[in-house]
């Protein structure tokens, strides 16, 4: 039995309003959920749910052979809005350094703007390293957004969050360099880059 052709794309687009709701709840919960711990659990849970759909839409599109240019273009954009909301929210709350968030945002939106600019000529699909980076961002943000300090204690939670954010930073920058090298190689060889 098949599925509606638009289902994977609908799941992709649904990440965008989820990102907005999650961002507002995160800020309302306050730093470390000190203003409202329940709101912080809900915000973290919504993020985990939303980022999980990144795997679901891609899986459905491949399984039912309904991969579309719309999906290839909008899936990374929806991811950026969701993870961007997480990084910026944590920086606003003073839980992650702004410099880490700014470097990540420059890479994420630099590649996204390039993707949009060349979209009329060809679609720059996500590379394996970009997918790995997004998956790792999901794990790191899931850890940082859920108020797990109530389970593991504040010192462990903050140290693990810091280490995860540094690993995410390195992976995000490396995956950006990977795209630039692939694009430059494609242009030099006079063929369409991936
Ligand atoms: O690294 P990007 O910008 O291609 O994004 C990758 C996507 O988020 C993978 O789902």
mmCIF file of C-alpha atoms and ligand atoms in Angstrom:
data_model
loop_
_atom_site.group_PDB
_atom_site.id
_atom_site.type_symbol
_atom_site.label_atom_id
_atom_site.label_comp_id
_atom_site.label_asym_id
_atom_site.label_seq_id
_atom_site.Cartn_x
_atom_site.Cartn_y
_atom_site.Cartn_z
ATOM 1 C CA UNK A 1 0.000 0.000 0.000
ATOM 2 C CA UNK A 2 1.282 3.459 -0.881
ATOM 3 C CA UNK A 3 1.109 6.732 0.978
ATOM 4 C CA UNK A 4 -0.091 10.184 -0.205
ATOM 5 C CA UNK A 5 2.687 11.645 -2.369
ATOM 6 C CA UNK A 6 2.706 14.881 -0.378
ATOM 7 C CA UNK A 7 3.045 13.225 3.053
ATOM 8 C CA UNK A 8 6.867 13.487 3.358
ATOM 9 C CA UNK A 9 6.753 17.151 2.272
ATOM 10 C CA UNK A 10 3.874 17.869 4.680
ATOM 11 C CA UNK A 11 5.976 16.382 7.514
ATOM 12 C CA UNK A 12 8.905 18.569 6.436
ATOM 13 C CA UNK A 13 6.790 21.749 6.420
ATOM 14 C CA UNK A 14 5.182 20.857 9.788
ATOM 15 C CA UNK A 15 8.632 21.291 11.384
ATOM 16 C CA UNK A 16 8.418 25.060 10.780
ATOM 17 C CA UNK A 17 5.392 25.899 13.039
ATOM 18 C CA UNK A 18 6.707 23.347 15.561
ATOM 19 C CA UNK A 19 9.971 25.323 15.655
ATOM 20 C CA UNK A 20 8.089 28.552 16.429
ATOM 21 C CA UNK A 21 6.004 26.998 19.230
ATOM 22 C CA UNK A 22 9.024 25.243 20.726
ATOM 23 C CA UNK A 23 11.067 28.478 20.663
ATOM 24 C CA UNK A 24 8.384 30.477 22.503
ATOM 25 C CA UNK A 25 7.918 27.757 25.160
ATOM 26 C CA UNK A 26 11.690 27.473 25.624
ATOM 27 C CA UNK A 27 12.021 31.188 26.363
ATOM 28 C CA UNK A 28 8.953 31.165 28.615
ATOM 29 C CA UNK A 29 10.529 28.370 30.691
ATOM 30 C CA UNK A 30 13.469 30.648 31.509
ATOM 31 C CA UNK A 31 17.122 29.763 32.046
ATOM 32 C CA UNK A 32 17.511 26.042 32.879
ATOM 33 C CA UNK A 33 13.705 25.955 33.181
ATOM 34 C CA UNK A 34 13.956 27.988 36.399
ATOM 35 C CA UNK A 35 10.791 30.004 35.589
ATOM 36 C CA UNK A 36 8.728 26.962 34.644
ATOM 37 C CA UNK A 37 10.313 23.497 34.558
ATOM 38 C CA UNK A 38 7.232 21.892 32.988
ATOM 39 C CA UNK A 39 7.387 24.335 30.066
ATOM 40 C CA UNK A 40 11.046 23.456 29.603
ATOM 41 C CA UNK A 41 10.219 19.730 29.483
ATOM 42 C CA UNK A 42 7.456 20.445 26.944
ATOM 43 C CA UNK A 43 9.780 22.630 24.838
ATOM 44 C CA UNK A 44 12.549 19.997 24.904
ATOM 45 C CA UNK A 45 10.050 17.234 24.099
ATOM 46 C CA UNK A 46 8.625 19.210 21.168
ATOM 47 C CA UNK A 47 12.125 19.727 19.815
ATOM 48 C CA UNK A 48 12.937 15.997 20.035
ATOM 49 C CA UNK A 49 9.627 15.169 18.312
ATOM 50 C CA UNK A 50 10.216 17.730 15.558
ATOM 51 C CA UNK A 51 13.830 16.747 14.859
ATOM 52 C CA UNK A 52 12.796 13.062 14.728
ATOM 53 C CA UNK A 53 10.555 13.884 11.762
ATOM 54 C CA UNK A 54 13.731 14.742 9.830
ATOM 55 C CA UNK A 55 14.429 11.010 9.707
ATOM 56 C CA UNK A 56 10.774 10.071 9.048
ATOM 57 C CA UNK A 57 10.206 12.296 5.983
ATOM 58 C CA UNK A 58 13.428 11.167 4.296
ATOM 59 C CA UNK A 59 12.709 7.512 5.080
ATOM 60 C CA UNK A 60 9.159 7.697 3.644
ATOM 61 C CA UNK A 61 10.281 9.576 0.532
ATOM 62 C CA UNK A 62 12.979 6.974 -0.229
ATOM 63 C CA UNK A 63 10.895 3.918 0.707
ATOM 64 C CA UNK A 64 7.976 4.942 -1.555
ATOM 65 C CA UNK A 65 10.252 6.428 -4.212
ATOM 66 C CA UNK A 66 8.654 9.886 -3.991
ATOM 67 C CA UNK A 67 11.790 11.961 -3.385
ATOM 68 C CA UNK A 68 11.056 15.465 -4.759
ATOM 69 C CA UNK A 69 13.025 18.622 -5.512
ATOM 70 C CA UNK A 70 10.703 20.420 -3.060
ATOM 71 C CA UNK A 71 11.763 17.998 -0.319
ATOM 72 C CA UNK A 72 15.457 18.266 -1.200
ATOM 73 C CA UNK A 73 15.214 22.065 -0.970
ATOM 74 C CA UNK A 74 12.885 22.493 1.998
ATOM 75 C CA UNK A 75 14.071 19.664 4.249
ATOM 76 C CA UNK A 76 17.403 21.409 5.028
ATOM 77 C CA UNK A 77 15.615 24.780 5.412
ATOM 78 C CA UNK A 78 13.105 23.347 7.921
ATOM 79 C CA UNK A 79 16.029 21.740 9.766
ATOM 80 C CA UNK A 80 17.862 25.072 9.938
ATOM 81 C CA UNK A 81 14.817 26.865 11.339
ATOM 82 C CA UNK A 82 14.347 24.198 13.997
ATOM 83 C CA UNK A 83 17.972 23.770 15.068
ATOM 84 C CA UNK A 84 18.537 27.539 14.694
ATOM 85 C CA UNK A 85 15.648 28.182 17.095
ATOM 86 C CA UNK A 86 17.305 25.766 19.549
ATOM 87 C CA UNK A 87 20.769 27.331 19.322
ATOM 88 C CA UNK A 88 19.514 30.934 19.461
ATOM 89 C CA UNK A 89 17.110 30.129 22.314
ATOM 90 C CA UNK A 90 19.910 28.561 24.363
ATOM 91 C CA UNK A 91 22.150 31.577 23.662
ATOM 92 C CA UNK A 92 19.399 34.040 24.671
ATOM 93 C CA UNK A 93 18.948 32.073 27.910
ATOM 94 C CA UNK A 94 22.703 32.246 28.512
ATOM 95 C CA UNK A 95 23.157 28.465 28.415
ATOM 96 C CA UNK A 96 25.384 28.299 25.299
ATOM 97 C CA UNK A 97 27.959 30.884 24.203
ATOM 98 C CA UNK A 98 26.880 33.259 21.443
ATOM 99 C CA UNK A 99 30.167 32.800 19.557
ATOM 100 C CA UNK A 100 29.487 29.084 19.116
ATOM 101 C CA UNK A 101 25.938 29.807 17.935
ATOM 102 C CA UNK A 102 27.040 32.563 15.538
ATOM 103 C CA UNK A 103 29.677 30.361 13.850
ATOM 104 C CA UNK A 104 27.093 27.572 13.463
ATOM 105 C CA UNK A 105 24.478 29.998 12.055
ATOM 106 C CA UNK A 106 26.934 31.472 9.537
ATOM 107 C CA UNK A 107 27.703 27.994 8.168
ATOM 108 C CA UNK A 108 24.073 26.864 8.190
ATOM 109 C CA UNK A 109 22.578 29.925 6.488
ATOM 110 C CA UNK A 110 25.590 30.418 4.182
ATOM 111 C CA UNK A 111 24.998 26.983 2.632
ATOM 112 C CA UNK A 112 21.208 27.499 2.682
ATOM 113 C CA UNK A 113 21.389 30.868 0.895
ATOM 114 C CA UNK A 114 23.709 29.331 -1.706
ATOM 115 C CA UNK A 115 21.254 26.421 -2.087
ATOM 116 C CA UNK A 116 18.392 28.880 -2.702
ATOM 117 C CA UNK A 117 20.432 31.013 -5.111
ATOM 118 C CA UNK A 118 21.266 28.088 -7.407
ATOM 119 C CA UNK A 119 17.891 26.323 -6.981
ATOM 120 C CA UNK A 120 16.665 27.403 -10.442
ATOM 121 C CA UNK A 121 19.710 25.720 -12.049
ATOM 122 C CA UNK A 122 20.099 22.649 -9.862
ATOM 123 C CA UNK A 123 19.216 21.321 -6.426
ATOM 124 C CA UNK A 124 22.077 21.022 -3.954
ATOM 125 C CA UNK A 125 20.891 17.946 -2.033
ATOM 126 C CA UNK A 126 22.099 17.231 1.484
ATOM 127 C CA UNK A 127 25.451 15.402 1.551
ATOM 128 C CA UNK A 128 26.123 12.525 3.967
ATOM 129 C CA UNK A 129 28.274 14.766 6.150
ATOM 130 C CA UNK A 130 25.515 17.386 6.309
ATOM 131 C CA UNK A 131 23.048 14.694 7.347
ATOM 132 C CA UNK A 132 25.455 13.404 9.998
ATOM 133 C CA UNK A 133 25.917 16.972 11.249
ATOM 134 C CA UNK A 134 22.163 17.544 11.514
ATOM 135 C CA UNK A 135 21.697 14.215 13.335
ATOM 136 C CA UNK A 136 24.446 15.159 15.799
ATOM 137 C CA UNK A 137 22.951 18.635 16.276
ATOM 138 C CA UNK A 138 19.668 16.901 17.115
ATOM 139 C CA UNK A 139 21.318 14.760 19.790
ATOM 140 C CA UNK A 140 23.271 17.681 21.289
ATOM 141 C CA UNK A 141 20.290 20.043 21.275
ATOM 142 C CA UNK A 142 17.987 17.332 22.637
ATOM 143 C CA UNK A 143 20.396 16.869 25.544
ATOM 144 C CA UNK A 144 20.751 20.619 26.150
ATOM 145 C CA UNK A 145 17.058 21.478 25.778
ATOM 146 C CA UNK A 146 15.589 18.779 27.997
ATOM 147 C CA UNK A 147 16.173 19.872 31.613
ATOM 148 C CA UNK A 148 18.182 16.713 32.364
ATOM 149 C CA UNK A 149 20.009 18.463 35.221
ATOM 150 C CA UNK A 150 17.142 17.311 37.432
ATOM 151 C CA UNK A 151 18.233 13.717 36.702
ATOM 152 C CA UNK A 152 22.037 13.843 36.345
ATOM 153 C CA UNK A 153 22.853 16.983 38.348
ATOM 154 C CA UNK A 154 23.815 20.438 37.099
ATOM 155 C CA UNK A 155 27.640 19.929 36.915
ATOM 156 C CA UNK A 156 27.421 16.816 34.704
ATOM 157 C CA UNK A 157 24.685 18.343 32.527
ATOM 158 C CA UNK A 158 26.550 21.604 31.856
ATOM 159 C CA UNK A 159 29.910 19.900 31.159
ATOM 160 C CA UNK A 160 28.331 17.356 28.765
ATOM 161 C CA UNK A 161 26.363 20.184 27.063
ATOM 162 C CA UNK A 162 29.563 22.205 26.575
ATOM 163 C CA UNK A 163 31.478 19.226 25.118
ATOM 164 C CA UNK A 164 28.577 18.300 22.805
ATOM 165 C CA UNK A 165 28.324 21.898 21.556
ATOM 166 C CA UNK A 166 32.058 21.958 20.755
ATOM 167 C CA UNK A 167 31.762 18.675 18.819
ATOM 168 C CA UNK A 168 28.711 20.058 16.975
ATOM 169 C CA UNK A 169 30.648 23.217 16.155
ATOM 170 C CA UNK A 170 33.555 21.262 14.617
ATOM 171 C CA UNK A 171 31.236 18.914 12.690
ATOM 172 C CA UNK A 172 29.141 21.836 11.402
ATOM 173 C CA UNK A 173 32.180 23.748 10.145
ATOM 174 C CA UNK A 174 33.717 20.599 8.560
ATOM 175 C CA UNK A 175 30.461 19.744 6.771
ATOM 176 C CA UNK A 176 30.334 23.335 5.451
ATOM 177 C CA UNK A 177 33.881 22.992 4.083
ATOM 178 C CA UNK A 178 32.824 19.666 2.515
ATOM 179 C CA UNK A 179 30.047 21.476 0.556
ATOM 180 C CA UNK A 180 32.369 24.286 -0.544
ATOM 181 C CA UNK A 181 34.991 21.792 -1.806
ATOM 182 C CA UNK A 182 32.306 19.739 -3.625
ATOM 183 C CA UNK A 183 30.820 22.861 -5.251
ATOM 184 C CA UNK A 184 34.241 24.218 -6.272
ATOM 185 C CA UNK A 185 35.175 20.846 -7.757
ATOM 186 C CA UNK A 186 31.877 20.694 -9.652
ATOM 187 C CA UNK A 187 32.360 24.197 -11.092
ATOM 188 C CA UNK A 188 35.990 23.498 -12.006
ATOM 189 C CA UNK A 189 35.089 20.288 -13.778
ATOM 190 C CA UNK A 190 32.272 22.087 -15.585
ATOM 191 C CA UNK A 191 29.571 19.724 -14.395
ATOM 192 C CA UNK A 192 26.711 20.026 -11.988
ATOM 193 C CA UNK A 193 27.843 19.651 -8.402
ATOM 194 C CA UNK A 194 25.810 17.359 -6.142
HETATM 195 O O1 LIG B 1 24.047 20.372 5.844
HETATM 196 P P1 LIG B 1 22.864 20.811 5.064
HETATM 197 O O2 LIG B 1 22.705 22.278 5.049
HETATM 198 O O3 LIG B 1 22.859 20.239 3.685
HETATM 199 O O4 LIG B 1 21.579 20.209 5.772
HETATM 200 C C1 LIG B 1 21.433 18.818 5.862
HETATM 201 C C2 LIG B 1 20.026 18.483 6.215
HETATM 202 O O5 LIG B 1 19.634 19.177 7.370
HETATM 203 C C3 LIG B 1 19.857 16.984 6.393
HETATM 204 O O6 LIG B 1 18.528 16.657 6.673
#
